[in-house]
mmCIF file of C-alpha atoms in Angstrom:
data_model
loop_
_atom_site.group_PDB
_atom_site.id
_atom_site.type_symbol
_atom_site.label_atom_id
_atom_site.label_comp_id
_atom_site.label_asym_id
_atom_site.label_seq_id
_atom_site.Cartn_x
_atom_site.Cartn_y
_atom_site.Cartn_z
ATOM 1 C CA UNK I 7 0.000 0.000 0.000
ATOM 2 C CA UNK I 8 1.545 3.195 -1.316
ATOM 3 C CA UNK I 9 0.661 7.040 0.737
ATOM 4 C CA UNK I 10 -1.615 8.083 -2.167
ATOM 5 C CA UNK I 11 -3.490 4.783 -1.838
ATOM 6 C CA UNK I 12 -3.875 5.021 1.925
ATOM 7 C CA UNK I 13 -4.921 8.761 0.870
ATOM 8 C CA UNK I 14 -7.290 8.104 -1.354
ATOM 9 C CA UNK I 15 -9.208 5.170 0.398
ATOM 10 C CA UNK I 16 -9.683 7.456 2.916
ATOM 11 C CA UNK I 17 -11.018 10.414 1.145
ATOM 12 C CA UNK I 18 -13.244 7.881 -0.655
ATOM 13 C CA UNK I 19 -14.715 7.010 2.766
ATOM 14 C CA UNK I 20 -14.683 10.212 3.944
ATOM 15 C CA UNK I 21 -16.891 10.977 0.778
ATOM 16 C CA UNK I 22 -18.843 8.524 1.382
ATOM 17 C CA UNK I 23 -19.634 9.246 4.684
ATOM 18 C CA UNK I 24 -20.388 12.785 4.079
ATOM 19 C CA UNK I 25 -23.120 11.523 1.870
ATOM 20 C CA UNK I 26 -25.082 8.671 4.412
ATOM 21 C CA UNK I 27 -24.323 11.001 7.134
ATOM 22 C CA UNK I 28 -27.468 13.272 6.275
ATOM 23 C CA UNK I 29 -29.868 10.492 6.059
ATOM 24 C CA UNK I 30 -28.984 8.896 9.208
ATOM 25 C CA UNK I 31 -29.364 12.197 10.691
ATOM 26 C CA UNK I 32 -32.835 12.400 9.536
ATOM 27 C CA UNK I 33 -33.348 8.671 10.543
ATOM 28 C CA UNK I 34 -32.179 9.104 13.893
ATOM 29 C CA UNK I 35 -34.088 12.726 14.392
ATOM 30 C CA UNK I 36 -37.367 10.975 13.560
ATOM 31 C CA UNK I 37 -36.810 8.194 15.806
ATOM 32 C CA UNK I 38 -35.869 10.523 18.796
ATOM 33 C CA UNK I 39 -38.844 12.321 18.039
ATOM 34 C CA UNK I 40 -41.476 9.159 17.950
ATOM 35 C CA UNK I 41 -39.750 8.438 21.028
ATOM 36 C CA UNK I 42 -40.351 11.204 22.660
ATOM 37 C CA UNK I 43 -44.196 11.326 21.789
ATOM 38 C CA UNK I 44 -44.726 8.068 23.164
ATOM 39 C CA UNK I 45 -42.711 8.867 26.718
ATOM 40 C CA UNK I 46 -45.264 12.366 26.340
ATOM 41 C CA UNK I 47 -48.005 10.243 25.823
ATOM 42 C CA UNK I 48 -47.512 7.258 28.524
ATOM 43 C CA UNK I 49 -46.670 10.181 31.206
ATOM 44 C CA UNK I 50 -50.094 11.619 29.773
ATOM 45 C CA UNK I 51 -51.693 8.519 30.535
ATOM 46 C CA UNK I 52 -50.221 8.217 34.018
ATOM 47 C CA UNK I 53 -51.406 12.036 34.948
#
């Protein structure tokens, strides 16, 4: 394995990270947030 191999696997990744990054972002935001609604709701229930 050569520098500019090493290099460029990782910018590749890097790359490729920067692009699923956003989605899991929205995954995860939309989970937190159905999660939250159902903790709101149960301590609903409970009051």
């Amino acid at each position: 394995m050569g520098f500019s191999a090493i290099l460029s696997a990782i910018t590749g990744t890097v790359k490729v990270v920067n692009l699923i990054m956003p989605f899991v972002d929205k995954i995860s935001k939309k989970k937190r947030t159905e999660k939250m609604a159902k903790v709101r709701r149960a301590n609903r229930d409970v009051l």
